[in-house]
PDB file of C-alpha atoms in Angstrom:
ATOM      1  CA  MET A  29      39.842   1.194  12.789  1.00 52.00           C
ATOM      2  CA  ASN A  30      42.557   3.837  12.370  1.00 52.00           C
ATOM      3  CA  ARG A  31      46.089   3.206  11.220  1.00 48.00           C
ATOM      4  CA  ALA A  32      47.581   3.289  14.708  1.00 47.00           C
ATOM      5  CA  THR A  33      45.122   0.689  15.985  1.00 44.00           C
ATOM      6  CA  THR A  34      45.693  -1.463  12.916  1.00 42.00           C
ATOM      7  CA  PHE A  35      49.454  -1.289  13.413  1.00 39.00           C
ATOM      8  CA  VAL A  36      49.222  -2.196  17.105  1.00 43.00           C
ATOM      9  CA  THR A  37      46.851  -5.089  16.412  1.00 43.00           C
ATOM     10  CA  GLY A  38      49.112  -6.400  13.669  1.00 47.00           C
ATOM     11  CA  ALA A  39      52.195  -6.081  15.852  1.00 47.00           C
ATOM     12  CA  ILE A  40      50.558  -7.979  18.735  1.00 47.00           C
ATOM     13  CA  SER A  41      49.419 -10.745  16.382  1.00 46.00           C
ATOM     14  CA  GLY A  42      52.889 -10.993  14.904  1.00 48.00           C
ATOM     15  CA  LEU A  43      54.549 -11.213  18.315  1.00 50.00           C
ATOM     16  CA  ALA A  44      52.077 -13.884  19.450  1.00 48.00           C
ATOM     17  CA  ALA A  45      52.771 -15.963  16.339  1.00 47.00           C
ATOM     18  CA  LEU A  46      56.528 -15.563  16.812  1.00 49.00           C
ATOM     19  CA  ALA A  47      56.326 -16.602  20.467  1.00 49.00           C
ATOM     20  CA  GLY A  48      54.259 -19.638  19.560  1.00 48.00           C
ATOM     21  CA  TRP A  49      56.661 -20.624  16.826  1.00 48.00           C
ATOM     22  CA  ARG A  50      59.619 -20.357  19.179  1.00 52.00           C
ATOM     23  CA  TYR A  51      57.747 -22.667  21.544  1.00 48.00           C
ATOM     24  CA  TYR A  52      57.257 -25.135  18.728  1.00 48.00           C
ATOM     25  CA  ARG A  53      60.914 -25.017  17.685  1.00 50.00           C
ATOM     26  CA  SER A  54      62.096 -25.592  21.260  1.00 48.00           C
ATOM     27  CA  HIS A  55      59.799 -28.603  21.679  1.00 51.00           C
ATOM     28  CA  ALA A  56      60.340 -30.357  18.351  1.00 51.00           C
ATOM     29  CA  THR A  57      61.986 -33.517  19.641  1.00 59.00           C
ATOM     30  CA  GLU A  58      60.890 -36.276  17.280  1.00 76.00           C
ATOM     31  CA  ARG A  59      61.261 -36.834  13.561  1.00 85.00           C
ATOM     32  CA  VAL A  60      58.849 -38.779  11.407  1.00 89.00           C
ATOM     33  CA  ASP A  61      60.446 -42.130  10.699  1.00 89.00           C
ATOM     34  CA  TYR A  62      60.834 -43.347   7.118  1.00 94.00           C
ATOM     35  CA  LYS A  63      62.750 -45.906   5.093  1.00 96.00           C
ATOM     36  CA  THR A  64      64.907 -44.931   2.139  1.00 96.00           C
ATOM     37  CA  LEU A  65      63.974 -47.139  -0.808  1.00 96.00           C
ATOM     38  CA  ARG A  66      66.509 -45.861  -3.316  1.00 93.00           C
ATOM     39  CA  LEU A  67      68.252 -42.811  -4.683  1.00 91.00           C
ATOM     40  CA  HIS A  68      67.591 -41.780  -8.261  1.00 83.00           C
ATOM     41  CA  ASP A  69      69.555 -38.906  -9.786  1.00 81.00           C
ATOM     42  CA  ASP A  70      68.933 -36.011  -7.386  1.00 85.00           C
ATOM     43  CA  ILE A  71      65.816 -37.382  -5.689  1.00 92.00           C
ATOM     44  CA  GLU A  72      65.296 -39.839  -2.851  1.00 96.00           C
ATOM     45  CA  LEU A  73      62.413 -42.305  -2.752  1.00 96.00           C
ATOM     46  CA  ARG A  74      61.130 -42.874   0.781  1.00 97.00           C
ATOM     47  CA  GLN A  75      58.546 -45.131   2.367  1.00 97.00           C
ATOM     48  CA  TYR A  76      56.617 -43.378   5.133  1.00 96.00           C
ATOM     49  CA  PRO A  77      54.481 -45.180   7.733  1.00 95.00           C
ATOM     50  CA  ALA A  78      50.898 -44.333   8.664  1.00 95.00           C
ATOM     51  CA  VAL A  79      50.866 -41.239  10.868  1.00 95.00           C
ATOM     52  CA  VAL A  80      48.317 -38.885  12.428  1.00 97.00           C
ATOM     53  CA  VAL A  81      48.515 -35.306  11.155  1.00 97.00           C
ATOM     54  CA  ALA A  82      47.067 -32.129  12.636  1.00 97.00           C
ATOM     55  CA  GLU A  83      46.508 -29.670   9.828  1.00 96.00           C
ATOM     56  CA  THR A  84      44.785 -26.412   9.036  1.00 97.00           C
ATOM     57  CA  VAL A  85      44.231 -24.100   6.075  1.00 96.00           C
ATOM     58  CA  ALA A  86      44.819 -20.372   6.507  1.00 95.00           C
ATOM     59  CA  ASP A  87      45.485 -17.224   4.523  1.00 93.00           C
ATOM     60  CA  SER A  88      49.151 -17.401   5.501  1.00 91.00           C
ATOM     61  CA  ALA A  89      51.598 -20.016   6.708  1.00 89.00           C
ATOM     62  CA  SER A  90      52.265 -18.019   9.885  1.00 90.00           C
ATOM     63  CA  GLU A  91      48.571 -18.009  10.782  1.00 94.00           C
ATOM     64  CA  ALA A  92      48.362 -21.762  10.194  1.00 94.00           C
ATOM     65  CA  ARG A  93      51.460 -22.420  12.287  1.00 91.00           C
ATOM     66  CA  SER A  94      50.053 -20.309  15.138  1.00 93.00           C
ATOM     67  CA  ARG A  95      46.909 -22.479  15.259  1.00 96.00           C
ATOM     68  CA  LEU A  96      48.934 -25.685  15.244  1.00 95.00           C
ATOM     69  CA  THR A  97      51.286 -24.416  17.928  1.00 93.00           C
ATOM     70  CA  SER A  98      48.290 -23.675  20.161  1.00 95.00           C
ATOM     71  CA  TYR A  99      46.956 -27.185  19.579  1.00 97.00           C
ATOM     72  CA  LEU A 100      50.274 -28.759  20.521  1.00 94.00           C
ATOM     73  CA  ALA A 101      50.614 -26.483  23.558  1.00 94.00           C
ATOM     74  CA  GLY A 102      47.332 -27.685  25.070  1.00 96.00           C
ATOM     75  CA  ALA A 103      44.406 -26.252  23.084  1.00 97.00           C
ATOM     76  CA  ASN A 104      42.969 -29.730  22.737  1.00 97.00           C
ATOM     77  CA  GLU A 105      40.481 -32.096  24.328  1.00 96.00           C
ATOM     78  CA  ALA A 106      43.061 -33.485  26.768  1.00 96.00           C
ATOM     79  CA  LYS A 107      44.324 -29.999  27.729  1.00 96.00           C
ATOM     80  CA  ALA A 108      47.802 -31.482  27.502  1.00 94.00           C
ATOM     81  CA  ALA A 109      50.955 -30.592  25.612  1.00 94.00           C
ATOM     82  CA  ILE A 110      51.766 -32.853  22.670  1.00 93.00           C
ATOM     83  CA  PRO A 111      55.419 -33.448  21.757  1.00 89.00           C
ATOM     84  CA  ALA A 112      56.135 -31.655  18.493  1.00 81.00           C
ATOM     85  CA  THR A 113      57.753 -33.451  15.581  1.00 86.00           C
ATOM     86  CA  THR A 114      59.626 -32.417  12.498  1.00 85.00           C
ATOM     87  CA  PRO A 115      59.273 -31.795   9.574  1.00 90.00           C
ATOM     88  CA  ILE A 116      56.434 -29.380   8.980  1.00 92.00           C
ATOM     89  CA  ARG A 117      54.476 -30.078   5.798  1.00 94.00           C
ATOM     90  CA  THR A 118      53.158 -27.132   3.786  1.00 94.00           C
ATOM     91  CA  HIS A 119      51.018 -27.059   0.652  1.00 91.00           C
ATOM     92  CA  THR A 120      50.203 -23.869  -1.168  1.00 82.00           C
ATOM     93  CA  GLU A 121      46.838 -24.269  -2.802  1.00 67.00           C
ATOM     94  CA  PRO A 122      44.629 -21.921  -4.844  1.00 61.00           C
ATOM     95  CA  LEU A 123      41.289 -20.819  -3.447  1.00 50.00           C
ATOM     96  CA  GLU A 124      38.596 -19.766  -5.875  1.00 47.00           C
ATOM     97  CA  LEU A 125      36.759 -16.622  -4.791  1.00 43.00           C
ATOM     98  CA  ALA A 126      33.719 -14.839  -6.181  1.00 44.00           C
ATOM     99  CA  THR A 127      34.245 -11.136  -6.840  1.00 41.00           C
ATOM    100  CA  PRO A 128      31.487  -8.493  -6.622  1.00 44.00           C
ATOM    101  CA  THR A 129      31.062  -8.839 -10.379  1.00 45.00           C
ATOM    102  CA  GLN A 130      30.583 -12.603  -9.929  1.00 44.00           C
ATOM    103  CA  GLN A 131      33.821 -13.322 -11.750  1.00 48.00           C
ATOM    104  CA  GLU A 132      36.111 -15.937 -10.275  1.00 45.00           C
ATOM    105  CA  SER A 133      39.551 -15.030  -9.033  1.00 41.00           C
ATOM    106  CA  SER A 134      42.220 -17.108  -7.338  1.00 44.00           C
ATOM    107  CA  THR A 135      44.345 -16.489  -4.285  1.00 58.00           C
ATOM    108  CA  ASP A 136      46.836 -18.788  -2.604  1.00 79.00           C
ATOM    109  CA  ARG A 137      46.212 -20.241   0.845  1.00 88.00           C
ATOM    110  CA  SER A 138      48.519 -22.361   2.973  1.00 93.00           C
ATOM    111  CA  ARG A 139      47.644 -25.856   4.198  1.00 94.00           C
ATOM    112  CA  VAL A 140      50.097 -26.659   6.971  1.00 95.00           C
ATOM    113  CA  GLY A 141      50.351 -29.951   8.838  1.00 96.00           C
ATOM    114  CA  VAL A 142      52.322 -31.220  11.824  1.00 94.00           C
ATOM    115  CA  TYR A 143      52.910 -34.936  12.323  1.00 95.00           C
ATOM    116  CA  LEU A 144      52.018 -36.319  15.727  1.00 95.00           C
ATOM    117  CA  PRO A 145      54.416 -38.739  17.433  1.00 93.00           C
ATOM    118  CA  GLN A 146      54.097 -42.384  16.387  1.00 91.00           C
ATOM    119  CA  SER A 147      52.669 -43.195  19.826  1.00 92.00           C
ATOM    120  CA  TYR A 148      49.423 -41.435  18.845  1.00 95.00           C
ATOM    121  CA  SER A 149      46.689 -43.212  16.922  1.00 95.00           C
ATOM    122  CA  PRO A 150      43.431 -41.809  15.512  1.00 93.00           C
ATOM    123  CA  LYS A 151      41.742 -42.998  18.726  1.00 95.00           C
ATOM    124  CA  THR A 152      44.267 -41.553  21.177  1.00 96.00           C
ATOM    125  CA  ALA A 153      45.095 -38.239  19.475  1.00 97.00           C
ATOM    126  CA  PRO A 154      43.236 -35.471  21.369  1.00 97.00           C
ATOM    127  CA  SER A 155      40.718 -33.472  19.346  1.00 97.00           C
ATOM    128  CA  PRO A 156      41.638 -29.800  18.734  1.00 98.00           C
ATOM    129  CA  ASP A 157      39.680 -27.049  20.479  1.00 97.00           C
ATOM    130  CA  ASP A 158      39.907 -24.951  17.303  1.00 97.00           C
ATOM    131  CA  SER A 159      37.495 -26.329  14.701  1.00 97.00           C
ATOM    132  CA  SER A 160      39.754 -25.045  11.921  1.00 97.00           C
ATOM    133  CA  VAL A 161      42.395 -27.577  13.007  1.00 98.00           C
ATOM    134  CA  VAL A 162      41.552 -31.109  11.917  1.00 97.00           C
ATOM    135  CA  LEU A 163      43.139 -34.506  12.502  1.00 98.00           C
ATOM    136  CA  THR A 164      43.757 -36.741   9.515  1.00 96.00           C
ATOM    137  CA  VAL A 165      45.634 -39.987   8.966  1.00 96.00           C
ATOM    138  CA  GLU A 166      48.219 -40.343   6.236  1.00 95.00           C
ATOM    139  CA  THR A 167      48.303 -43.972   5.179  1.00 95.00           C
ATOM    140  CA  PRO A 168      51.658 -45.618   4.334  1.00 96.00           C
ATOM    141  CA  ARG A 169      52.978 -43.909   1.225  1.00 96.00           C
ATOM    142  CA  THR A 170      55.966 -43.564  -1.062  1.00 97.00           C
ATOM    143  CA  VAL A 171      57.327 -40.036  -1.457  1.00 97.00           C
ATOM    144  CA  ALA A 172      59.948 -38.595  -3.800  1.00 97.00           C
ATOM    145  CA  VAL A 173      61.880 -35.724  -2.234  1.00 97.00           C
ATOM    146  CA  ARG A 174      64.524 -33.308  -3.383  1.00 96.00           C
ATOM    147  CA  PRO A 175      66.520 -30.917  -1.167  1.00 94.00           C
ATOM    148  CA  VAL A 176      66.013 -27.195  -1.557  1.00 92.00           C
ATOM    149  CA  ARG A 177      69.279 -25.347  -1.983  1.00 85.00           C
ATOM    150  CA  LEU A 178      70.007 -22.279   0.101  1.00 79.00           C
ATOM    151  CA  TYR A 179      70.543 -20.250  -3.070  1.00 78.00           C
ATOM    152  CA  PRO A 180      69.317 -18.681  -5.298  1.00 73.00           C
ATOM    153  CA  ARG A 181      67.594 -16.351  -2.903  1.00 71.00           C
ATOM    154  CA  VAL A 182      64.553 -15.869  -5.129  1.00 79.00           C
ATOM    155  CA  ASP A 183      62.210 -18.642  -6.260  1.00 87.00           C
ATOM    156  CA  ARG A 184      64.373 -21.405  -4.798  1.00 89.00           C
ATOM    157  CA  PHE A 185      61.345 -23.486  -3.795  1.00 91.00           C
ATOM    158  CA  GLU A 186      59.789 -23.062  -7.223  1.00 92.00           C
ATOM    159  CA  GLN A 187      63.028 -24.080  -8.935  1.00 92.00           C
ATOM    160  CA  ALA A 188      63.440 -27.130  -6.693  1.00 93.00           C
ATOM    161  CA  THR A 189      59.853 -28.164  -7.418  1.00 94.00           C
ATOM    162  CA  ALA A 190      60.365 -27.783 -11.165  1.00 94.00           C
ATOM    163  CA  ARG A 191      63.499 -29.959 -11.026  1.00 93.00           C
ATOM    164  CA  LEU A 192      61.653 -32.544  -8.930  1.00 95.00           C
ATOM    165  CA  ARG A 193      58.832 -32.728 -11.480  1.00 94.00           C
ATOM    166  CA  SER A 194      61.305 -33.039 -14.353  1.00 93.00           C
ATOM    167  CA  THR A 195      63.252 -35.863 -12.701  1.00 92.00           C
ATOM    168  CA  ILE A 196      60.037 -37.751 -11.922  1.00 92.00           C
ATOM    169  CA  VAL A 197      58.921 -37.521 -15.549  1.00 90.00           C
ATOM    170  CA  ASP A 198      62.335 -38.626 -16.822  1.00 89.00           C
ATOM    171  CA  SER A 199      62.292 -41.540 -14.370  1.00 87.00           C
ATOM    172  CA  GLU A 200      58.848 -42.635 -15.567  1.00 87.00           C
ATOM    173  CA  LEU A 201      57.498 -42.387 -12.036  1.00 90.00           C
ATOM    174  CA  VAL A 202      53.882 -41.389 -11.456  1.00 93.00           C
ATOM    175  CA  ALA A 203      53.252 -38.484  -9.078  1.00 94.00           C
ATOM    176  CA  VAL A 204      50.050 -38.319  -7.040  1.00 92.00           C
ATOM    177  CA  GLY A 205      48.633 -34.974  -5.920  1.00 90.00           C
ATOM    178  CA  SER A 206      50.524 -31.716  -5.690  1.00 92.00           C
ATOM    179  CA  PRO A 207      54.074 -31.079  -4.416  1.00 95.00           C
ATOM    180  CA  PHE A 208      54.627 -29.876  -0.844  1.00 95.00           C
ATOM    181  CA  VAL A 209      57.425 -28.450   1.283  1.00 94.00           C
ATOM    182  CA  LEU A 210      58.996 -30.252   4.242  1.00 94.00           C
ATOM    183  CA  SER A 211      60.713 -27.851   6.627  1.00 89.00           C
ATOM    184  CA  TYR A 212      63.085 -29.448   9.115  1.00 83.00           C
ATOM    185  CA  ASP A 213      64.284 -26.628  11.324  1.00 64.00           C
ATOM    186  CA  ASN A 214      60.834 -25.041  11.375  1.00 46.00           C
ATOM    187  CA  ALA A 215      62.197 -21.715  10.210  1.00 43.00           C
ATOM    188  CA  VAL A 216      59.899 -19.374   8.328  1.00 39.00           C
ATOM    189  CA  LEU A 217      59.342 -20.929   4.916  1.00 38.00           C
ATOM    190  CA  GLY A 218      60.916 -18.901   2.196  1.00 39.00           C
ATOM    191  CA  SER A 219      63.639 -17.495   4.416  1.00 44.00           C
ATOM    192  CA  LEU A 220      67.293 -17.646   3.463  1.00 44.00           C
ATOM    193  CA  THR A 221      68.172 -20.105   6.218  1.00 51.00           C
ATOM    194  CA  GLY A 222      66.977 -23.516   7.191  1.00 66.00           C
ATOM    195  CA  ARG A 223      66.914 -26.994   5.671  1.00 84.00           C
ATOM    196  CA  ALA A 224      63.943 -27.876   3.550  1.00 91.00           C
ATOM    197  CA  GLU A 225      62.853 -30.330   0.881  1.00 95.00           C
ATOM    198  CA  VAL A 226      60.167 -30.458  -1.760  1.00 96.00           C
ATOM    199  CA  GLY A 227      58.283 -33.710  -2.094  1.00 97.00           C
ATOM    200  CA  VAL A 228      55.416 -35.399  -3.877  1.00 96.00           C
ATOM    201  CA  GLU A 229      53.662 -38.701  -3.334  1.00 97.00           C
ATOM    202  CA  ILE A 230      54.457 -41.472  -5.836  1.00 95.00           C
ATOM    203  CA  ALA A 231      51.918 -44.088  -6.924  1.00 91.00           C
TER     204      ALA A 231
END
């Protein structure tokens, strides 16, 4: 494949992902309901209900979002559009790979999930056509969240996560699993605009 073909293919893929994401943003009408338990320093403790999640793991967040947008737009067993909700949940997780020399290396992949409306249950949520998109159920859980500031421009998510971890330790709370990002306006994660939070489940 020559450079021109590679460029055209990449451009078409990028435009398709952008179009799908604009569809998602225009159809995000519901927000996952939760109850605020208490505020502690700069974090908020929330109680979330059980909810069905469509999620996928991809090499990039944009690729993952494109798959989920297709699922919500009708690439599912019911061939029907599913109302989109907000926020979007994103984990960045390492993937161990074997190199030609059999040494292990690590690269980051994105696990992105969209919450289905509360009216959907595990029995009524339509199965995805794409086998890389799976449906899971998050049981009721307590989550500690901290807002991500618009600035600094660099490493703002990393800094917010570090402050969240520090506050949890100082508060003698017990975190479960790894931190994640909740994006509320569904903008591209890591951009300079948009409201987002970092969160982690609390035991």
